[in-house]
CSV table of C-alpha atoms and ligand atoms in Angstrom, one decimal:
chain,number,residue,atom,x,y,z
A,1,MET,CA,97.3,98.9,89.5
A,2,ARG,CA,95.6,98.1,86.3
A,3,ILE,CA,92.0,96.5,86.0
A,4,ASN,CA,92.2,94.2,83.1
A,5,ASP,CA,89.2,91.7,83.7
A,6,SER,CA,86.8,92.7,80.9
A,7,LYS,CA,83.9,91.2,83.0
A,8,LEU,CA,84.9,93.7,86.0
A,9,ILE,CA,85.5,96.7,83.8
A,10,ALA,CA,81.8,96.1,82.3
A,11,ALA,CA,80.3,95.5,86.0
A,12,ILE,CA,82.0,98.8,87.1
A,13,ASP,CA,80.8,100.5,83.9
A,14,ALA,CA,77.1,99.3,84.7
A,15,LEU,CA,77.4,101.0,88.3
A,16,GLY,CA,77.9,104.3,86.6
A,17,VAL,CA,81.5,104.3,88.1
A,18,ASP,CA,84.2,106.1,85.6
A,19,HIS,CA,87.3,103.9,85.2
A,20,LYS,CA,90.5,106.1,84.5
A,21,VAL,CA,93.2,104.1,83.2
A,22,GLY,CA,96.9,104.5,84.2
A,23,VAL,CA,96.6,108.1,85.9
A,24,SER,CA,99.6,110.0,87.0
A,25,LEU,CA,98.8,110.4,90.9
A,26,ALA,CA,101.4,112.9,91.2
A,27,GLN,CA,98.8,115.4,89.6
A,28,LYS,CA,96.2,114.4,92.2
A,29,THR,CA,98.6,115.1,95.3
A,30,SER,CA,99.8,118.7,96.7
A,31,LEU,CA,103.2,117.3,97.0
A,32,GLU,CA,103.3,116.2,93.4
A,33,ILE,CA,104.7,112.9,94.2
A,34,GLY,CA,103.3,109.7,93.3
A,35,GLY,CA,103.1,106.7,90.5
A,36,THR,CA,100.4,105.7,88.3
A,37,SER,CA,97.2,103.7,88.8
A,38,ASP,CA,93.6,103.2,87.6
A,39,ILE,CA,91.3,105.3,89.2
A,40,LEU,CA,87.4,104.6,89.9
A,41,VAL,CA,85.5,107.8,90.4
A,42,ILE,CA,82.4,107.5,92.2
A,43,HIS,CA,79.4,109.6,91.3
A,44,ARG,CA,76.8,108.4,93.5
A,45,HIS,CA,77.5,107.2,97.1
A,46,GLU,CA,74.9,104.2,96.8
A,47,THR,CA,77.1,102.6,94.4
A,48,LEU,CA,80.2,102.2,97.0
A,49,PRO,CA,78.8,99.0,98.7
A,50,GLU,CA,78.4,97.1,95.5
A,51,LEU,CA,81.6,98.4,93.9
A,52,VAL,CA,83.5,97.6,97.1
A,53,HIS,CA,82.1,94.1,97.0
A,54,LEU,CA,82.8,93.5,93.3
A,55,LEU,CA,86.7,94.5,93.9
A,56,LYS,CA,87.0,92.2,97.1
A,57,GLN,CA,85.5,89.5,95.1
A,58,GLU,CA,87.9,89.9,92.3
A,59,GLY,CA,90.9,90.3,94.8
A,60,VAL,CA,91.6,93.8,93.5
A,61,PRO,CA,93.2,95.7,96.4
A,62,HIS,CA,92.1,99.2,96.7
A,63,ARG,CA,92.5,102.6,98.6
A,64,PHE,CA,90.6,105.7,99.0
A,65,LEU,CA,91.9,109.3,98.0
A,66,GLY,CA,90.7,112.1,99.2
A,67,GLY,CA,91.7,115.7,98.3
A,68,GLY,CA,95.4,114.5,98.1
A,69,SER,CA,96.7,117.3,100.4
A,70,ASN,CA,98.0,115.4,103.3
A,71,VAL,CA,99.3,112.2,101.7
A,72,LEU,CA,102.6,110.6,100.5
A,73,LEU,CA,102.1,108.2,97.6
A,74,PRO,CA,104.7,105.7,96.6
A,75,ASP,CA,106.6,105.9,93.4
A,76,GLY,CA,106.0,103.6,90.4
A,77,GLU,CA,102.9,101.6,89.7
A,78,LEU,CA,100.7,101.7,92.8
A,79,PRO,CA,99.7,98.1,94.2
A,80,TRP,CA,96.1,99.4,94.6
A,81,VAL,CA,93.2,100.8,92.3
A,82,VAL,CA,92.3,104.3,93.7
A,83,LEU,CA,88.8,105.3,94.5
A,84,GLN,CA,87.8,109.1,94.5
A,85,LEU,CA,84.3,110.5,95.0
A,86,ALA,CA,83.4,112.9,92.3
A,87,ARG,CA,82.4,116.4,93.1
A,88,GLN,CA,78.8,117.2,93.7
A,89,ASP,CA,76.7,120.1,92.5
A,90,PRO,CA,75.6,121.5,94.6
A,91,ASP,CA,77.8,120.3,97.6
A,92,VAL,CA,76.4,122.5,100.3
A,93,ARG,CA,72.9,122.8,101.4
A,94,PHE,CA,71.8,125.0,104.4
A,95,GLU,CA,69.0,124.4,106.8
A,96,GLY,CA,69.2,127.1,109.8
A,97,ASN,CA,72.5,126.7,111.5
A,98,ASN,CA,73.0,123.1,110.1
A,99,VAL,CA,74.9,122.8,106.7
A,100,TYR,CA,74.9,119.4,104.9
A,101,VAL,CA,78.2,119.0,103.1
A,102,ASP,CA,79.2,116.6,100.7
A,103,CYS,CA,82.7,115.1,101.6
A,104,ALA,CA,84.2,115.7,98.0
A,105,ALA,CA,83.7,119.5,98.7
A,106,ASP,CA,86.7,121.8,99.2
A,107,LEU,CA,87.2,122.7,102.9
A,108,GLY,CA,88.1,126.4,102.2
A,109,ARG,CA,85.3,126.9,99.7
A,110,THR,CA,82.9,125.5,102.2
A,111,VAL,CA,84.0,127.7,104.9
A,112,THR,CA,83.4,130.9,102.7
A,113,THR,CA,80.3,129.7,101.2
A,114,CYS,CA,79.0,129.2,104.8
A,115,ALA,CA,80.2,132.7,105.6
A,116,LYS,CA,77.9,134.1,102.9
A,117,HIS,CA,75.0,132.6,104.9
A,118,ASP,CA,76.3,134.3,107.9
A,119,LEU,CA,77.3,131.0,109.5
A,120,GLY,CA,80.9,130.9,111.1
A,121,GLY,CA,83.1,129.1,113.6
A,122,MET,CA,85.3,127.4,111.2
A,123,GLU,CA,87.4,130.7,110.1
A,124,GLY,CA,90.6,129.3,111.5
A,125,LEU,CA,90.5,126.3,108.7
A,126,ILE,CA,90.3,128.7,105.8
A,127,GLY,CA,93.7,128.1,104.6
A,128,VAL,CA,93.8,124.3,105.3
A,129,PRO,CA,94.0,122.6,101.8
A,130,GLY,CA,92.0,119.6,101.0
A,131,SER,CA,88.5,118.1,101.1
A,132,ILE,CA,85.8,118.0,103.9
A,133,GLY,CA,86.3,114.2,103.9
A,134,GLY,CA,89.8,114.8,104.5
A,135,ALA,CA,89.6,117.4,107.2
A,136,LEU,CA,86.9,115.2,109.0
A,137,ARG,CA,89.2,111.8,109.0
A,138,MET,CA,92.0,113.9,110.6
A,139,ASN,CA,90.0,116.3,112.7
A,140,ALA,CA,91.9,119.0,110.7
A,141,GLY,CA,92.6,122.0,113.0
A,142,ALA,CA,94.3,125.4,113.0
A,143,TYR,CA,94.4,128.6,115.0
A,144,GLY,CA,92.4,127.0,117.7
A,145,THR,CA,89.7,125.8,115.6
A,146,GLN,CA,89.2,122.2,114.8
A,147,ILE,CA,86.3,120.5,112.5
A,148,GLY,CA,85.1,118.1,115.1
A,149,THR,CA,83.5,120.9,117.0
A,150,TYR,CA,81.1,121.4,114.7
A,151,VAL,CA,80.1,117.7,113.4
A,152,ARG,CA,76.5,116.5,114.4
A,153,GLU,CA,76.2,113.8,111.9
A,154,VAL,CA,78.4,112.1,109.6
A,155,LYS,CA,77.6,109.6,106.5
A,156,ILE,CA,80.3,107.0,105.8
A,157,PHE,CA,81.1,103.9,103.8
A,158,ARG,CA,82.1,101.4,106.6
A,159,ALA,CA,84.6,98.9,105.0
A,160,ALA,CA,84.0,96.7,107.7
A,161,SER,CA,80.4,96.1,107.4
A,162,GLY,CA,80.3,97.2,103.5
A,163,ARG,CA,77.5,99.4,104.3
A,164,ILE,CA,76.7,102.8,104.3
A,165,GLU,CA,76.1,104.1,108.0
A,166,THR,CA,75.2,107.4,109.8
A,167,LEU,CA,77.1,108.3,112.8
A,168,THR,CA,76.1,110.9,115.4
A,169,GLY,CA,78.8,113.6,116.2
A,170,ASN,CA,79.0,112.3,119.8
A,171,GLU,CA,79.7,108.7,118.6
A,172,ILE,CA,83.0,109.8,117.1
A,173,ASN,CA,86.0,110.6,119.1
A,174,PHE,CA,87.8,114.0,117.8
A,175,GLU,CA,91.2,114.2,119.1
A,176,TYR,CA,94.4,116.1,117.9
A,177,ARG,CA,94.7,115.2,114.2
A,178,HIS,CA,93.1,111.9,115.0
A,179,THR,CA,89.7,110.4,114.9
A,180,SER,CA,87.9,107.0,115.9
A,181,PHE,CA,87.1,106.4,112.3
A,182,ALA,CA,88.7,103.3,110.8
A,183,PRO,CA,91.5,103.8,108.2
A,184,ASP,CA,89.4,102.2,105.6
A,185,ASP,CA,86.3,104.3,106.4
A,186,ILE,CA,84.9,106.6,103.6
A,187,MET,CA,83.5,109.8,104.4
A,188,LEU,CA,80.6,110.6,102.4
A,189,SER,CA,78.8,113.8,103.7
A,190,VAL,CA,78.4,115.5,107.1
A,191,ARG,CA,76.0,117.8,108.9
A,192,LEU,CA,77.8,120.3,110.7
A,193,GLU,CA,76.2,122.9,113.0
A,194,LEU,CA,77.8,126.5,112.7
A,195,LEU,CA,77.3,129.8,114.8
A,196,SER,CA,75.4,132.7,113.5
A,197,LYS,CA,77.6,135.6,112.6
A,198,PRO,CA,77.6,138.3,110.5
A,199,TYR,CA,79.6,138.1,107.2
A,200,SER,CA,81.9,140.9,108.0
A,201,GLU,CA,82.9,139.4,111.2
A,202,ILE,CA,83.5,136.2,109.8
A,203,LEU,CA,85.5,137.8,107.0
A,204,GLN,CA,87.7,139.6,109.3
A,205,GLY,CA,88.4,136.4,111.0
A,206,ILE,CA,89.4,134.8,107.9
A,207,ARG,CA,91.7,137.6,107.0
A,208,ILE,CA,93.6,137.3,110.1
A,209,CYS,CA,94.1,133.6,109.6
A,210,ASN,CA,95.2,134.1,106.2
A,211,GLU,CA,97.6,136.7,107.1
A,212,LYS,CA,99.1,134.6,109.8
A,213,ARG,CA,99.5,131.8,107.5
A,214,ARG,CA,101.1,133.8,104.8
A,215,ALA,CA,103.6,134.7,107.3
A,216,SER,CA,104.8,131.6,108.7
A,217,GLN,CA,104.1,128.9,106.3
A,218,PRO,CA,105.4,128.4,102.6
A,219,LEU,CA,102.0,128.4,100.9
A,220,ASN,CA,103.3,128.7,97.3
A,221,GLN,CA,105.1,125.5,97.3
A,222,LYS,CA,104.4,121.7,97.0
A,223,SER,CA,104.0,120.5,100.3
A,224,ALA,CA,101.5,118.4,102.4
A,225,GLY,CA,101.4,120.8,105.2
A,226,CYS,CA,103.1,119.9,108.3
A,227,ILE,CA,104.9,116.5,108.1
A,228,PHE,CA,104.9,115.8,111.8
A,229,LYS,CA,102.3,116.0,114.5
A,230,ASN,CA,103.3,118.1,117.4
A,231,PRO,CA,104.6,116.2,120.3
A,232,PRO,CA,102.6,116.9,123.6
A,233,GLY,CA,103.5,120.1,124.9
A,234,GLY,CA,106.2,120.5,122.2
A,235,SER,CA,106.6,121.7,118.5
A,236,ALA,CA,107.9,119.8,115.9
A,237,GLY,CA,108.8,122.8,113.7
A,238,ARG,CA,110.6,124.4,116.5
A,239,MET,CA,112.6,121.4,117.4
A,240,ILE,CA,113.5,120.8,113.8
A,241,ASP,CA,114.3,124.5,113.2
A,242,GLU,CA,116.7,124.6,116.3
A,243,LEU,CA,118.6,121.8,114.9
A,244,GLY,CA,119.5,123.9,111.9
A,245,LEU,CA,117.7,121.9,109.4
A,246,LYS,CA,115.8,124.4,107.4
A,247,GLY,CA,117.0,124.0,104.0
A,248,HIS,CA,118.2,120.5,104.7
A,249,SER,CA,117.5,118.0,101.7
A,250,VAL,CA,117.5,114.5,100.5
A,251,GLY,CA,117.2,114.9,96.3
A,252,ASP,CA,114.5,117.5,95.7
A,253,ALA,CA,112.8,116.7,99.1
A,254,ARG,CA,113.6,119.8,101.3
A,255,VAL,CA,112.9,120.8,104.7
A,256,SER,CA,111.1,124.6,104.1
A,257,ASP,CA,113.3,127.7,104.8
A,258,ARG,CA,110.1,129.3,106.2
A,259,HIS,CA,108.5,126.6,108.6
A,260,ALA,CA,110.6,123.6,109.5
A,261,ASN,CA,107.8,121.1,109.9
A,262,PHE,CA,106.7,121.7,106.1
A,263,PHE,CA,108.6,119.3,103.8
A,264,ILE,CA,108.7,120.6,100.3
A,265,ASN,CA,109.1,119.2,96.9
A,266,ALA,CA,111.5,121.5,95.6
A,267,GLY,CA,111.6,120.1,91.9
A,268,HIS,CA,111.1,116.3,90.9
A,269,ALA,CA,111.4,114.9,94.5
A,270,THR,CA,110.2,111.1,94.7
A,271,SER,CA,108.7,109.1,97.6
A,272,ALA,CA,111.7,107.6,98.5
A,273,ASP,CA,113.5,111.0,98.8
A,274,MET,CA,110.8,112.4,101.0
A,275,LEU,CA,110.7,109.1,103.0
A,276,ALA,CA,114.4,109.4,103.6
A,277,LEU,CA,114.2,113.2,104.8
A,278,ILE,CA,111.4,112.2,107.1
A,279,ALA,CA,113.6,109.5,108.5
A,280,ASP,CA,116.5,111.5,108.8
A,281,VAL,CA,114.9,114.3,110.6
A,282,ARG,CA,113.2,112.0,112.9
A,283,ARG,CA,116.3,110.3,114.0
A,284,ARG,CA,118.0,113.7,114.5
A,285,VAL,CA,115.0,114.8,116.7
A,286,ARG,CA,115.2,111.5,118.5
A,287,GLU,CA,119.0,111.9,119.2
A,288,LYS,CA,119.0,115.5,120.4
A,289,TYR,CA,115.5,115.7,122.1
A,290,GLY,CA,114.7,112.1,122.9
A,291,VAL,CA,111.3,112.6,121.4
A,292,GLU,CA,109.7,110.2,118.6
A,293,LEU,CA,108.0,112.2,116.3
A,294,GLU,CA,104.8,111.0,114.7
A,295,GLU,CA,103.8,111.4,111.0
A,296,GLU,CA,100.9,113.9,110.7
A,297,VAL,CA,101.0,113.2,106.6
A,298,ILE,CA,99.4,110.0,105.8
A,299,VAL,CA,102.1,107.7,104.2
A,300,TRP,CA,100.7,104.9,101.8
A,301,LYS,CA,102.7,102.0,102.6
A,302,ALA,CA,102.4,98.6,100.6
A,303,GLN,CA,101.9,95.8,103.2
B,401,EPU,N1,108.6,127.6,114.9
B,401,EPU,C1,110.0,127.5,114.8
B,401,EPU,N2,110.5,127.4,113.5
B,401,EPU,C2,109.8,127.1,112.5
B,401,EPU,C3,108.4,126.8,112.7
B,401,EPU,C4,107.9,127.0,113.9
B,401,EPU,O1,110.8,128.0,115.6
B,401,EPU,O2,110.4,126.7,111.4
B,401,EPU,C5,108.1,128.0,116.1
B,401,EPU,C6,107.2,129.1,115.9
B,401,EPU,O3,107.7,130.3,116.4
B,401,EPU,C7,106.2,128.8,117.1
B,401,EPU,C8,106.0,127.5,117.4
B,401,EPU,O4,107.4,127.0,116.6
B,401,EPU,O5,106.7,129.5,118.4
B,401,EPU,C9,104.8,126.9,116.7
B,401,EPU,O6,104.6,127.1,115.4
B,401,EPU,P1,103.3,127.7,114.4
B,401,EPU,O7,102.6,128.6,115.3
B,401,EPU,O8,103.9,127.7,113.1
B,401,EPU,O9,102.4,126.2,114.6
B,401,EPU,P2,102.8,124.8,114.5
B,401,EPU,O10,102.4,124.0,115.8
B,401,EPU,O11,104.2,124.5,113.9
B,401,EPU,C10,100.3,124.0,114.0
B,401,EPU,C11,99.6,123.2,113.1
B,401,EPU,C12,99.4,123.5,111.6
B,401,EPU,C13,98.5,124.8,111.8
B,401,EPU,C14,99.4,125.8,112.8
B,401,EPU,C15,98.3,127.1,112.8
B,401,EPU,C16,100.5,120.8,113.8
B,401,EPU,C17,101.3,119.7,113.3
B,401,EPU,N3,100.6,122.0,112.8
B,401,EPU,O12,101.5,124.3,113.5
B,401,EPU,O13,98.8,122.6,110.9
B,401,EPU,O14,98.3,125.6,110.3
B,401,EPU,O15,99.6,125.1,114.0
B,401,EPU,O16,97.2,126.8,113.8
B,401,EPU,O17,99.8,120.6,114.4
B,401,EPU,C18,98.9,120.9,109.2
B,401,EPU,O18,98.5,120.4,109.8
B,401,EPU,O19,99.6,120.4,108.3
B,401,EPU,C19,99.3,122.2,109.8
B,401,EPU,C20,100.4,122.8,109.0
């Protein structure tokens, strides 16, 4: 969606928010799928309430995009203006075992920065692509670790109230790939409490997780990680694999040969290709196993 109203453009500019016109969003996502839209890059969190107020007042639909590593965007001109947080420098600050992290920070880099300060616990998350904010919203997890365990305080922009609010860790429910945040809440910063551990020990844990991941996941291909959540007590990857669907494709959207719950953009896949592949695999799993798989990837749908 384009912002054309000159008064609105001037008001956005006055807030110090960058207005980027007609950006290709495929370049902003790990799947490299998505059409175009104007992007508003927010440098100071405090400007969000006023910015969102302006957009609402002018009837401009908007959505927030984090690191782009767990999302499937539509093709063509998007029906929303896209908001993104600018990276802060520095984006991590230490106080004893507490680490204050900006939500635009890269998750993997945060894990290694903390390791250098002899603070660990999140080693399992090392290869999970994306931002701290995205990890928080989804309660990202891998190899027995989930980020929610370490969350003590989160600052969010709460769309429902139009205000910036601070929640304590125990006010938030962290479940398997799900949290109690509202879909339109925007994660701004977080206080994590990590474990004191020697750097060498954390590094060893990081190496083990990296090796496991390299052995089982298609890391150098365009994907959004696992497409489906695991059903209770089951494994989406195993079921899809047992159905013989590795390499199965719709257009350039393909089930990975390495891990069947990773769907790859093998060339120039469109959103429509990927959605058709998701629907096809879901139907086959339902017919064979009687299990309704739920997407793990966040699909942006026009209402
Ligand atoms: N399996 C197969 N064929 C496959 C893939 C897996 O038979 O093609 C079998 C494996 O052999 C294993 C079982 O399925 O017995 C589970 O596989 P794996 O250990 O790879 O774990 P997963 O449940 O598929 C989960 C997370 C991953 C995370 C890994 C490691 C979900 C949906 N996936 O995968 O997270 O990296 O564990 O902890 O929870 C993601 O969130 O995007 C993601 C990739």
